[in-house]
Amino acid sequence: MASRYSLLGIVLNVLFCVTTNAEVKPYISTEAEYRTECKTCPRSLCTNTLYYEGGESLNATCWTRGTKIMGDRLWLKTESECYVTQYDVLEYDGDYTTDLAYCGKKSEEQHLTLEDATLQYKTECRICPSITCDTVSYLKEDTDVTLTCWTDEDTQIIIDDPYWMKTTNNCYVAQKNLYSKPDITYLDNCGPIPFLEVLHHWNENGTSDVNKREPDALSLPVPIEQSAQYLINVTVGEEYAYCRYCPEDRCRVKKRYEFDQEVWLQCLVDTNGTWWSETTDFCYVKNSDFWQSPEGDYYRNPLCERFEDPDEDDE
């Protein structure tokens, strides 16, 4: 009798396993709700294999765990053998973790190339490699950053350099803003990068702990034309333009620029209604000394105060 019950238990167990396995689907069809990156691993810092446009269809073949995005660590592997966060696809009326197979423990691993660098200038670290992309962090000169990958594909050329570097702040800096060019033979290519917006791609879990601050509500000058190249290139329109240690006439002169000399600007300062610009020589010139009007002619020329640490005590 005991053996008969044992045999019955084995049969029921087999039937249960067959039934359970039958519920696991080979794939689930869905579509990207927002433009989203499909990555080589389920981590925000991993490089991209491709990206999906909003509304583009895809098939999820298995699930895994990765970077927490909006409170959710669930990522999906697609038929293209890359990973998207569940947050970026349409809501599924079911449970991926029961309806799809688990991709395996190895799928959760993060593989990155890393290289240290230091910023030479004040730098906007952007969610994608163009000055039209949202700023994630405002980083001061001499800030140490860690680079993870590089790209020169469809990027914003800064002065004469198309290369941008992704950092462990989970945002991109222009190579021109670094003290020296990194050896990209030691870094991965970032892969295809779409235009992204912080509105849909804010990473709440803090892969950007170092120097990361949410862009604040400071208002920028209204641009007249949207054709900036950051760092911004202007020319002196007076016989001399004095570059001072601080943005006031009373401040000591650090450097003197001559008529029609080319100058590169980092950011803007409004001193009692008079606009000044900090140059790459780390001194300030009145904007009225230039042929151009940097506070009006250029798109997203940042305010210098954005690069200051709000918690830093005034000296």
PDB file of C-alpha atoms in Angstrom:
ATOM      1  CA  MET A   1       0.000   0.000   0.000  1.00  0.00           C
ATOM      2  CA  ALA A   2       2.823   2.369   0.882  1.00  0.00           C
ATOM      3  CA  SER A   3       4.541   1.747  -2.431  1.00  0.00           C
ATOM      4  CA  ARG A   4       1.250   2.374  -4.274  1.00  0.00           C
ATOM      5  CA  TYR A   5       0.893   5.770  -2.578  1.00  0.00           C
ATOM      6  CA  SER A   6       4.551   6.526  -3.337  1.00  0.00           C
ATOM      7  CA  LEU A   7       4.004   5.719  -6.991  1.00  0.00           C
ATOM      8  CA  LEU A   8       0.899   7.922  -7.056  1.00  0.00           C
ATOM      9  CA  GLY A   9       2.920  10.778  -5.531  1.00  0.00           C
ATOM     10  CA  ILE A  10       5.580  10.456  -8.188  1.00  0.00           C
ATOM     11  CA  VAL A  11       2.965  10.502 -10.954  1.00  0.00           C
ATOM     12  CA  LEU A  12       1.255  13.580  -9.471  1.00  0.00           C
ATOM     13  CA  ASN A  13       4.601  15.316  -9.107  1.00  0.00           C
ATOM     14  CA  VAL A  14       5.477  14.647 -12.747  1.00  0.00           C
ATOM     15  CA  LEU A  15       2.060  15.902 -13.867  1.00  0.00           C
ATOM     16  CA  PHE A  16       2.515  19.032 -11.738  1.00  0.00           C
ATOM     17  CA  CYS A  17       5.921  19.727 -13.293  1.00  0.00           C
ATOM     18  CA  VAL A  18       4.582  19.197 -16.808  1.00  0.00           C
ATOM     19  CA  THR A  19       1.648  21.514 -16.104  1.00  0.00           C
ATOM     20  CA  THR A  20       3.895  24.140 -14.515  1.00  0.00           C
ATOM     21  CA  ASN A  21       6.420  24.038 -17.361  1.00  0.00           C
ATOM     22  CA  ALA A  22       3.610  24.279 -19.896  1.00  0.00           C
ATOM     23  CA  GLU A  23       2.687  27.670 -18.458  1.00  0.00           C
ATOM     24  CA  VAL A  24       6.104  29.130 -19.246  1.00  0.00           C
ATOM     25  CA  LYS A  25       5.880  30.898 -22.586  1.00  0.00           C
ATOM     26  CA  PRO A  26       8.666  30.910 -25.180  1.00  0.00           C
ATOM     27  CA  TYR A  27       8.222  34.687 -25.474  1.00  0.00           C
ATOM     28  CA  ILE A  28       5.825  37.524 -24.694  1.00  0.00           C
ATOM     29  CA  SER A  29       5.136  40.193 -27.297  1.00  0.00           C
ATOM     30  CA  THR A  30       5.077  43.789 -26.124  1.00  0.00           C
ATOM     31  CA  GLU A  31       6.255  47.190 -27.276  1.00  0.00           C
ATOM     32  CA  ALA A  32       8.436  50.006 -25.986  1.00  0.00           C
ATOM     33  CA  GLU A  33       6.415  52.682 -24.220  1.00  0.00           C
ATOM     34  CA  TYR A  34       9.313  55.147 -24.460  1.00  0.00           C
ATOM     35  CA  ARG A  35      12.418  55.283 -26.590  1.00  0.00           C
ATOM     36  CA  THR A  36      14.634  52.802 -24.740  1.00  0.00           C
ATOM     37  CA  GLU A  37      18.134  51.337 -24.869  1.00  0.00           C
ATOM     38  CA  CYS A  38      18.597  47.595 -25.244  1.00  0.00           C
ATOM     39  CA  LYS A  39      21.767  46.745 -23.338  1.00  0.00           C
ATOM     40  CA  THR A  40      24.405  44.042 -23.261  1.00  0.00           C
ATOM     41  CA  CYS A  41      23.517  43.405 -19.607  1.00  0.00           C
ATOM     42  CA  PRO A  42      20.638  44.519 -17.357  1.00  0.00           C
ATOM     43  CA  ARG A  43      22.485  47.500 -15.899  1.00  0.00           C
ATOM     44  CA  SER A  44      22.244  51.220 -16.657  1.00  0.00           C
ATOM     45  CA  LEU A  45      25.999  51.504 -17.208  1.00  0.00           C
ATOM     46  CA  CYS A  46      26.203  48.633 -19.708  1.00  0.00           C
ATOM     47  CA  THR A  47      26.759  49.437 -23.366  1.00  0.00           C
ATOM     48  CA  ASN A  48      23.932  49.346 -25.914  1.00  0.00           C
ATOM     49  CA  THR A  49      23.329  46.681 -28.541  1.00  0.00           C
ATOM     50  CA  LEU A  50      20.516  48.685 -30.126  1.00  0.00           C
ATOM     51  CA  TYR A  51      17.547  50.802 -29.090  1.00  0.00           C
ATOM     52  CA  TYR A  52      13.796  50.702 -29.617  1.00  0.00           C
ATOM     53  CA  GLU A  53      11.638  53.651 -30.563  1.00  0.00           C
ATOM     54  CA  GLY A  54       8.491  54.349 -28.566  1.00  0.00           C
ATOM     55  CA  GLY A  55       5.740  52.100 -29.945  1.00  0.00           C
ATOM     56  CA  GLU A  56       8.187  49.652 -31.524  1.00  0.00           C
ATOM     57  CA  SER A  57       7.312  45.977 -31.044  1.00  0.00           C
ATOM     58  CA  LEU A  58       9.622  43.473 -29.381  1.00  0.00           C
ATOM     59  CA  ASN A  59       9.505  39.958 -27.968  1.00  0.00           C
ATOM     60  CA  ALA A  60      10.649  39.326 -24.398  1.00  0.00           C
ATOM     61  CA  THR A  61      12.178  35.848 -24.118  1.00  0.00           C
ATOM     62  CA  CYS A  62      13.201  35.679 -20.436  1.00  0.00           C
ATOM     63  CA  TRP A  63      13.509  37.828 -17.312  1.00  0.00           C
ATOM     64  CA  THR A  64      16.350  38.795 -15.004  1.00  0.00           C
ATOM     65  CA  ARG A  65      17.336  41.276 -12.284  1.00  0.00           C
ATOM     66  CA  GLY A  66      19.379  44.423 -12.792  1.00  0.00           C
ATOM     67  CA  THR A  67      19.603  48.129 -11.990  1.00  0.00           C
ATOM     68  CA  LYS A  68      16.565  49.373 -10.082  1.00  0.00           C
ATOM     69  CA  ILE A  69      14.563  51.650 -12.374  1.00  0.00           C
ATOM     70  CA  MET A  70      11.651  53.469 -10.749  1.00  0.00           C
ATOM     71  CA  GLY A  71      11.533  50.947  -7.925  1.00  0.00           C
ATOM     72  CA  ASP A  72      11.757  47.854 -10.131  1.00  0.00           C
ATOM     73  CA  ARG A  73      14.793  45.604 -10.704  1.00  0.00           C
ATOM     74  CA  LEU A  74      13.062  43.489 -13.377  1.00  0.00           C
ATOM     75  CA  TRP A  75      14.678  43.515 -16.840  1.00  0.00           C
ATOM     76  CA  LEU A  76      13.650  41.598 -19.940  1.00  0.00           C
ATOM     77  CA  LYS A  77      15.866  39.913 -22.503  1.00  0.00           C
ATOM     78  CA  THR A  78      14.588  40.418 -26.038  1.00  0.00           C
ATOM     79  CA  GLU A  79      14.842  38.326 -29.170  1.00  0.00           C
ATOM     80  CA  SER A  80      17.791  40.565 -30.134  1.00  0.00           C
ATOM     81  CA  GLU A  81      19.792  39.103 -27.219  1.00  0.00           C
ATOM     82  CA  CYS A  82      19.858  42.379 -25.246  1.00  0.00           C
ATOM     83  CA  TYR A  83      18.106  43.707 -22.154  1.00  0.00           C
ATOM     84  CA  VAL A  84      15.468  46.389 -21.594  1.00  0.00           C
ATOM     85  CA  THR A  85      14.061  47.550 -18.289  1.00  0.00           C
ATOM     86  CA  GLN A  86      10.466  46.472 -17.675  1.00  0.00           C
ATOM     87  CA  TYR A  87       9.684  50.109 -16.843  1.00  0.00           C
ATOM     88  CA  ASP A  88      10.187  51.148 -20.474  1.00  0.00           C
ATOM     89  CA  VAL A  89       7.720  48.680 -22.042  1.00  0.00           C
ATOM     90  CA  LEU A  90       3.941  48.606 -21.936  1.00  0.00           C
ATOM     91  CA  GLU A  91       2.408  47.301 -18.722  1.00  0.00           C
ATOM     92  CA  TYR A  92       1.913  43.552 -18.865  1.00  0.00           C
ATOM     93  CA  ASP A  93      -1.305  42.018 -17.551  1.00  0.00           C
ATOM     94  CA  GLY A  94       0.481  39.126 -15.922  1.00  0.00           C
ATOM     95  CA  ASP A  95       3.752  38.265 -14.218  1.00  0.00           C
ATOM     96  CA  TYR A  96       6.920  37.996 -16.284  1.00  0.00           C
ATOM     97  CA  THR A  97       8.608  36.010 -13.508  1.00  0.00           C
ATOM     98  CA  THR A  98       6.072  33.173 -13.824  1.00  0.00           C
ATOM     99  CA  ASP A  99       5.158  33.474 -17.503  1.00  0.00           C
ATOM    100  CA  LEU A 100       8.747  33.547 -18.806  1.00  0.00           C
ATOM    101  CA  ALA A 101      11.827  31.554 -17.937  1.00  0.00           C
ATOM    102  CA  TYR A 102      14.549  33.109 -15.778  1.00  0.00           C
ATOM    103  CA  CYS A 103      17.535  34.123 -17.924  1.00  0.00           C
ATOM    104  CA  GLY A 104      19.955  32.599 -15.412  1.00  0.00           C
ATOM    105  CA  LYS A 105      22.257  33.909 -12.709  1.00  0.00           C
ATOM    106  CA  LYS A 106      24.970  34.758 -15.231  1.00  0.00           C
ATOM    107  CA  SER A 107      22.614  37.237 -16.913  1.00  0.00           C
ATOM    108  CA  GLU A 108      22.743  39.469 -13.809  1.00  0.00           C
ATOM    109  CA  GLU A 109      26.495  40.075 -14.100  1.00  0.00           C
ATOM    110  CA  GLN A 110      27.802  43.513 -15.061  1.00  0.00           C
ATOM    111  CA  HIS A 111      30.767  43.778 -17.400  1.00  0.00           C
ATOM    112  CA  LEU A 112      32.295  47.253 -17.722  1.00  0.00           C
ATOM    113  CA  THR A 113      35.477  48.820 -19.023  1.00  0.00           C
ATOM    114  CA  LEU A 114      36.710  51.635 -16.784  1.00  0.00           C
ATOM    115  CA  GLU A 115      39.225  54.447 -17.121  1.00  0.00           C
ATOM    116  CA  ASP A 116      39.868  57.397 -14.806  1.00  0.00           C
ATOM    117  CA  ALA A 117      39.883  60.985 -16.095  1.00  0.00           C
ATOM    118  CA  THR A 118      39.665  64.547 -14.775  1.00  0.00           C
ATOM    119  CA  LEU A 119      37.605  67.457 -16.092  1.00  0.00           C
ATOM    120  CA  GLN A 120      39.528  70.513 -17.221  1.00  0.00           C
ATOM    121  CA  TYR A 121      36.467  72.759 -17.469  1.00  0.00           C
ATOM    122  CA  LYS A 122      33.015  73.145 -15.968  1.00  0.00           C
ATOM    123  CA  THR A 123      31.050  70.400 -17.642  1.00  0.00           C
ATOM    124  CA  GLU A 124      27.431  69.496 -18.144  1.00  0.00           C
ATOM    125  CA  CYS A 125      27.051  65.735 -17.862  1.00  0.00           C
ATOM    126  CA  ARG A 126      24.125  64.885 -20.135  1.00  0.00           C
ATOM    127  CA  ILE A 127      21.747  61.952 -20.451  1.00  0.00           C
ATOM    128  CA  CYS A 128      22.830  61.530 -24.087  1.00  0.00           C
ATOM    129  CA  PRO A 129      25.819  62.912 -26.034  1.00  0.00           C
ATOM    130  CA  SER A 130      24.457  66.218 -27.325  1.00  0.00           C
ATOM    131  CA  ILE A 131      23.831  69.683 -25.861  1.00  0.00           C
ATOM    132  CA  THR A 132      20.159  69.234 -26.792  1.00  0.00           C
ATOM    133  CA  CYS A 133      19.919  66.392 -24.244  1.00  0.00           C
ATOM    134  CA  ASP A 134      18.913  66.956 -20.620  1.00  0.00           C
ATOM    135  CA  THR A 135      21.618  67.732 -18.087  1.00  0.00           C
ATOM    136  CA  VAL A 136      21.965  65.174 -15.290  1.00  0.00           C
ATOM    137  CA  SER A 137      24.908  66.720 -13.413  1.00  0.00           C
ATOM    138  CA  TYR A 138      26.778  70.024 -13.373  1.00  0.00           C
ATOM    139  CA  LEU A 139      30.414  69.096 -12.696  1.00  0.00           C
ATOM    140  CA  LYS A 140      33.101  71.579 -11.684  1.00  0.00           C
ATOM    141  CA  GLU A 141      36.580  71.763 -13.164  1.00  0.00           C
ATOM    142  CA  ASP A 142      39.077  69.289 -11.653  1.00  0.00           C
ATOM    143  CA  THR A 143      36.304  66.802 -10.890  1.00  0.00           C
ATOM    144  CA  ASP A 144      37.526  63.225 -11.176  1.00  0.00           C
ATOM    145  CA  VAL A 145      35.281  61.003 -13.286  1.00  0.00           C
ATOM    146  CA  THR A 146      35.365  57.350 -14.291  1.00  0.00           C
ATOM    147  CA  LEU A 147      34.721  56.652 -17.965  1.00  0.00           C
ATOM    148  CA  THR A 148      32.914  53.493 -19.062  1.00  0.00           C
ATOM    149  CA  CYS A 149      32.630  53.767 -22.862  1.00  0.00           C
ATOM    150  CA  TRP A 150      33.014  56.175 -25.801  1.00  0.00           C
ATOM    151  CA  THR A 151      31.020  57.285 -28.827  1.00  0.00           C
ATOM    152  CA  ASP A 152      31.468  59.549 -31.828  1.00  0.00           C
ATOM    153  CA  GLU A 153      28.312  58.493 -33.653  1.00  0.00           C
ATOM    154  CA  ASP A 154      25.741  61.256 -34.295  1.00  0.00           C
ATOM    155  CA  THR A 155      27.206  63.333 -31.454  1.00  0.00           C
ATOM    156  CA  GLN A 156      27.490  67.087 -30.899  1.00  0.00           C
ATOM    157  CA  ILE A 157      30.934  68.286 -32.051  1.00  0.00           C
ATOM    158  CA  ILE A 158      32.549  70.369 -29.300  1.00  0.00           C
ATOM    159  CA  ILE A 159      35.066  72.825 -30.800  1.00  0.00           C
ATOM    160  CA  ASP A 160      36.671  70.236 -33.111  1.00  0.00           C
ATOM    161  CA  ASP A 161      36.038  66.985 -31.255  1.00  0.00           C
ATOM    162  CA  PRO A 162      33.079  64.607 -31.861  1.00  0.00           C
ATOM    163  CA  TYR A 163      33.962  62.184 -29.039  1.00  0.00           C
ATOM    164  CA  TRP A 164      31.835  61.893 -25.898  1.00  0.00           C
ATOM    165  CA  MET A 165      32.442  59.615 -22.920  1.00  0.00           C
ATOM    166  CA  LYS A 166      29.891  57.900 -20.697  1.00  0.00           C
ATOM    167  CA  THR A 167      30.757  58.111 -17.008  1.00  0.00           C
ATOM    168  CA  THR A 168      29.776  56.148 -13.929  1.00  0.00           C
ATOM    169  CA  ASN A 169      27.483  59.124 -13.209  1.00  0.00           C
ATOM    170  CA  ASN A 170      25.337  57.468 -15.904  1.00  0.00           C
ATOM    171  CA  CYS A 171      25.688  60.483 -18.195  1.00  0.00           C
ATOM    172  CA  TYR A 172      27.977  61.730 -20.960  1.00  0.00           C
ATOM    173  CA  VAL A 173      30.745  64.346 -20.989  1.00  0.00           C
ATOM    174  CA  ALA A 174      32.466  65.791 -24.038  1.00  0.00           C
ATOM    175  CA  GLN A 175      36.022  64.517 -24.482  1.00  0.00           C
ATOM    176  CA  LYS A 176      37.088  68.124 -25.121  1.00  0.00           C
ATOM    177  CA  ASN A 177      36.303  68.917 -21.489  1.00  0.00           C
ATOM    178  CA  LEU A 178      38.903  66.445 -20.193  1.00  0.00           C
ATOM    179  CA  TYR A 179      42.501  67.337 -19.401  1.00  0.00           C
ATOM    180  CA  SER A 180      43.686  64.632 -21.779  1.00  0.00           C
ATOM    181  CA  LYS A 181      42.180  62.212 -24.256  1.00  0.00           C
ATOM    182  CA  PRO A 182      41.615  58.751 -22.785  1.00  0.00           C
ATOM    183  CA  ASP A 183      43.026  55.701 -24.495  1.00  0.00           C
ATOM    184  CA  ILE A 184      39.824  54.355 -25.984  1.00  0.00           C
ATOM    185  CA  THR A 185      41.486  51.070 -26.920  1.00  0.00           C
ATOM    186  CA  TYR A 186      40.808  50.136 -23.284  1.00  0.00           C
ATOM    187  CA  LEU A 187      37.166  51.264 -23.395  1.00  0.00           C
ATOM    188  CA  ASP A 188      34.119  49.733 -25.051  1.00  0.00           C
ATOM    189  CA  ASN A 189      32.158  51.584 -27.682  1.00  0.00           C
ATOM    190  CA  CYS A 190      28.852  52.702 -26.130  1.00  0.00           C
ATOM    191  CA  GLY A 191      26.816  51.389 -29.066  1.00  0.00           C
ATOM    192  CA  PRO A 192      23.770  53.119 -30.615  1.00  0.00           C
ATOM    193  CA  ILE A 193      22.443  55.892 -28.344  1.00  0.00           C
ATOM    194  CA  PRO A 194      18.955  57.362 -28.800  1.00  0.00           C
ATOM    195  CA  PHE A 195      17.764  60.802 -27.784  1.00  0.00           C
ATOM    196  CA  LEU A 196      16.666  60.390 -24.153  1.00  0.00           C
ATOM    197  CA  GLU A 197      14.800  62.595 -21.687  1.00  0.00           C
ATOM    198  CA  VAL A 198      15.140  62.704 -17.908  1.00  0.00           C
ATOM    199  CA  LEU A 199      11.320  62.750 -17.745  1.00  0.00           C
ATOM    200  CA  HIS A 200      11.213  59.125 -18.898  1.00  0.00           C
ATOM    201  CA  HIS A 201      14.656  57.882 -17.909  1.00  0.00           C
ATOM    202  CA  TRP A 202      15.451  59.198 -14.426  1.00  0.00           C
ATOM    203  CA  ASN A 203      17.452  56.538 -12.592  1.00  0.00           C
ATOM    204  CA  GLU A 204      16.258  56.834  -9.015  1.00  0.00           C
ATOM    205  CA  ASN A 205      18.562  54.264  -7.443  1.00  0.00           C
ATOM    206  CA  GLY A 206      21.696  56.375  -7.744  1.00  0.00           C
ATOM    207  CA  THR A 207      24.212  54.765 -10.065  1.00  0.00           C
ATOM    208  CA  SER A 208      25.365  58.387 -10.147  1.00  0.00           C
ATOM    209  CA  ASP A 209      26.179  58.917  -6.495  1.00  0.00           C
ATOM    210  CA  VAL A 210      29.281  60.984  -7.243  1.00  0.00           C
ATOM    211  CA  ASN A 211      28.582  64.625  -8.097  1.00  0.00           C
ATOM    212  CA  LYS A 212      25.045  63.920  -9.229  1.00  0.00           C
ATOM    213  CA  ARG A 213      22.435  66.596  -8.647  1.00  0.00           C
ATOM    214  CA  GLU A 214      19.019  66.947 -10.184  1.00  0.00           C
ATOM    215  CA  PRO A 215      18.845  69.964 -12.546  1.00  0.00           C
ATOM    216  CA  ASP A 216      17.242  72.794 -10.610  1.00  0.00           C
ATOM    217  CA  ALA A 217      14.661  75.382 -11.561  1.00  0.00           C
ATOM    218  CA  LEU A 218      17.081  78.206 -12.310  1.00  0.00           C
ATOM    219  CA  SER A 219      15.900  80.012 -15.416  1.00  0.00           C
ATOM    220  CA  LEU A 220      18.223  80.360 -18.377  1.00  0.00           C
ATOM    221  CA  PRO A 221      18.270  83.289 -20.807  1.00  0.00           C
ATOM    222  CA  VAL A 222      15.857  82.825 -23.664  1.00  0.00           C
ATOM    223  CA  PRO A 223      17.851  81.712 -26.720  1.00  0.00           C
ATOM    224  CA  ILE A 224      17.555  83.686 -29.962  1.00  0.00           C
ATOM    225  CA  GLU A 225      18.916  80.880 -32.104  1.00  0.00           C
ATOM    226  CA  GLN A 226      19.519  77.261 -31.215  1.00  0.00           C
ATOM    227  CA  SER A 227      22.947  76.654 -32.718  1.00  0.00           C
ATOM    228  CA  ALA A 228      25.334  76.545 -29.789  1.00  0.00           C
ATOM    229  CA  GLN A 229      28.526  74.585 -29.603  1.00  0.00           C
ATOM    230  CA  TYR A 230      29.541  74.033 -26.028  1.00  0.00           C
ATOM    231  CA  LEU A 231      32.207  75.143 -25.204  1.00  0.00           C
ATOM    232  CA  ILE A 232      30.970  78.331 -26.901  1.00  0.00           C
ATOM    233  CA  ASN A 233      33.190  80.152 -29.392  1.00  0.00           C
ATOM    234  CA  VAL A 234      33.018  83.990 -29.536  1.00  0.00           C
ATOM    235  CA  THR A 235      35.268  86.814 -30.744  1.00  0.00           C
ATOM    236  CA  VAL A 236      36.308  90.056 -29.076  1.00  0.00           C
ATOM    237  CA  GLY A 237      34.578  93.130 -30.494  1.00  0.00           C
ATOM    238  CA  GLU A 238      36.480  95.819 -28.571  1.00  0.00           C
ATOM    239  CA  GLU A 239      40.103  96.947 -28.833  1.00  0.00           C
ATOM    240  CA  TYR A 240      40.728  95.059 -25.613  1.00  0.00           C
ATOM    241  CA  ALA A 241      38.592  92.777 -23.446  1.00  0.00           C
ATOM    242  CA  TYR A 242      39.763  92.414 -19.871  1.00  0.00           C
ATOM    243  CA  CYS A 243      39.294  89.021 -18.269  1.00  0.00           C
ATOM    244  CA  ARG A 244      38.936  89.457 -14.501  1.00  0.00           C
ATOM    245  CA  TYR A 245      39.236  87.158 -11.498  1.00  0.00           C
ATOM    246  CA  CYS A 246      35.572  87.757 -10.656  1.00  0.00           C
ATOM    247  CA  PRO A 247      32.589  89.083 -12.668  1.00  0.00           C
ATOM    248  CA  GLU A 248      32.817  92.706 -11.555  1.00  0.00           C
ATOM    249  CA  ASP A 249      34.699  95.763 -12.839  1.00  0.00           C
ATOM    250  CA  ARG A 250      36.445  96.192  -9.494  1.00  0.00           C
ATOM    251  CA  CYS A 251      38.135  92.773  -9.798  1.00  0.00           C
ATOM    252  CA  ARG A 252      41.786  92.392 -10.740  1.00  0.00           C
ATOM    253  CA  VAL A 253      42.619  91.629 -14.392  1.00  0.00           C
ATOM    254  CA  LYS A 254      43.972  88.144 -15.052  1.00  0.00           C
ATOM    255  CA  LYS A 255      44.241  88.258 -18.844  1.00  0.00           C
ATOM    256  CA  ARG A 256      43.694  90.700 -21.701  1.00  0.00           C
ATOM    257  CA  TYR A 257      42.181  89.609 -25.004  1.00  0.00           C
ATOM    258  CA  GLU A 258      42.679  91.650 -28.175  1.00  0.00           C
ATOM    259  CA  PHE A 259      40.295  92.745 -30.930  1.00  0.00           C
ATOM    260  CA  ASP A 260      38.861  89.864 -32.982  1.00  0.00           C
ATOM    261  CA  GLN A 261      40.597  87.283 -30.792  1.00  0.00           C
ATOM    262  CA  GLU A 262      38.780  83.958 -30.497  1.00  0.00           C
ATOM    263  CA  VAL A 263      37.676  83.085 -26.955  1.00  0.00           C
ATOM    264  CA  TRP A 264      35.963  79.982 -25.595  1.00  0.00           C
ATOM    265  CA  LEU A 265      33.315  80.373 -22.904  1.00  0.00           C
ATOM    266  CA  GLN A 266      32.173  77.990 -20.186  1.00  0.00           C
ATOM    267  CA  CYS A 267      29.175  79.617 -18.500  1.00  0.00           C
ATOM    268  CA  LEU A 268      27.251  82.823 -17.729  1.00  0.00           C
ATOM    269  CA  VAL A 269      27.042  85.140 -14.721  1.00  0.00           C
ATOM    270  CA  ASP A 270      24.498  87.921 -14.180  1.00  0.00           C
ATOM    271  CA  THR A 271      25.986  90.642 -11.955  1.00  0.00           C
ATOM    272  CA  ASN A 272      23.339  93.233 -11.144  1.00  0.00           C
ATOM    273  CA  GLY A 273      21.907  93.092 -14.657  1.00  0.00           C
ATOM    274  CA  THR A 274      25.257  92.931 -16.464  1.00  0.00           C
ATOM    275  CA  TRP A 275      26.117  89.653 -18.174  1.00  0.00           C
ATOM    276  CA  TRP A 276      29.604  88.198 -17.861  1.00  0.00           C
ATOM    277  CA  SER A 277      31.074  84.953 -19.206  1.00  0.00           C
ATOM    278  CA  GLU A 278      33.688  82.711 -17.641  1.00  0.00           C
ATOM    279  CA  THR A 279      36.265  81.735 -20.262  1.00  0.00           C
ATOM    280  CA  THR A 280      38.412  78.622 -20.488  1.00  0.00           C
ATOM    281  CA  ASP A 281      41.150  80.737 -18.862  1.00  0.00           C
ATOM    282  CA  PHE A 282      38.954  80.761 -15.729  1.00  0.00           C
ATOM    283  CA  CYS A 283      38.374  84.478 -15.675  1.00  0.00           C
ATOM    284  CA  TYR A 284      35.368  86.668 -16.536  1.00  0.00           C
ATOM    285  CA  VAL A 285      34.714  89.009 -19.461  1.00  0.00           C
ATOM    286  CA  LYS A 286      31.752  91.345 -19.951  1.00  0.00           C
ATOM    287  CA  ASN A 287      29.553  89.960 -22.697  1.00  0.00           C
ATOM    288  CA  SER A 288      29.342  93.465 -24.176  1.00  0.00           C
ATOM    289  CA  ASP A 289      33.033  93.109 -25.139  1.00  0.00           C
ATOM    290  CA  PHE A 290      32.200  90.366 -27.644  1.00  0.00           C
ATOM    291  CA  TRP A 291      30.758  90.624 -31.125  1.00  0.00           C
ATOM    292  CA  GLN A 292      28.161  88.039 -30.068  1.00  0.00           C
ATOM    293  CA  SER A 293      25.738  88.117 -27.145  1.00  0.00           C
ATOM    294  CA  PRO A 294      26.397  84.811 -25.350  1.00  0.00           C
ATOM    295  CA  GLU A 295      23.389  85.272 -23.067  1.00  0.00           C
ATOM    296  CA  GLY A 296      21.062  85.446 -26.054  1.00  0.00           C
ATOM    297  CA  ASP A 297      22.611  83.995 -29.193  1.00  0.00           C
ATOM    298  CA  TYR A 298      23.333  80.528 -27.880  1.00  0.00           C
ATOM    299  CA  TYR A 299      21.212  77.616 -26.827  1.00  0.00           C
ATOM    300  CA  ARG A 300      21.652  76.318 -23.280  1.00  0.00           C
ATOM    301  CA  ASN A 301      24.741  78.257 -22.339  1.00  0.00           C
ATOM    302  CA  PRO A 302      24.643  77.321 -18.626  1.00  0.00           C
ATOM    303  CA  LEU A 303      24.726  79.629 -15.635  1.00  0.00           C
ATOM    304  CA  CYS A 304      27.972  79.318 -13.653  1.00  0.00           C
ATOM    305  CA  GLU A 305      26.063  79.027 -10.387  1.00  0.00           C
ATOM    306  CA  ARG A 306      24.744  75.649 -11.461  1.00  0.00           C
ATOM    307  CA  PHE A 307      28.218  74.216 -11.040  1.00  0.00           C
ATOM    308  CA  GLU A 308      28.564  75.374  -7.439  1.00  0.00           C
ATOM    309  CA  ASP A 309      27.903  72.992  -4.581  1.00  0.00           C
ATOM    310  CA  PRO A 310      24.797  74.288  -2.749  1.00  0.00           C
ATOM    311  CA  ASP A 311      26.055  72.716   0.489  1.00  0.00           C
ATOM    312  CA  GLU A 312      29.441  74.391   0.294  1.00  0.00           C
ATOM    313  CA  ASP A 313      30.012  77.122   2.868  1.00  0.00           C
ATOM    314  CA  ASP A 314      30.579  80.605   1.477  1.00  0.00           C
ATOM    315  CA  GLU A 315      34.180  81.709   1.764  1.00  0.00           C
TER     316      GLU A 315
END
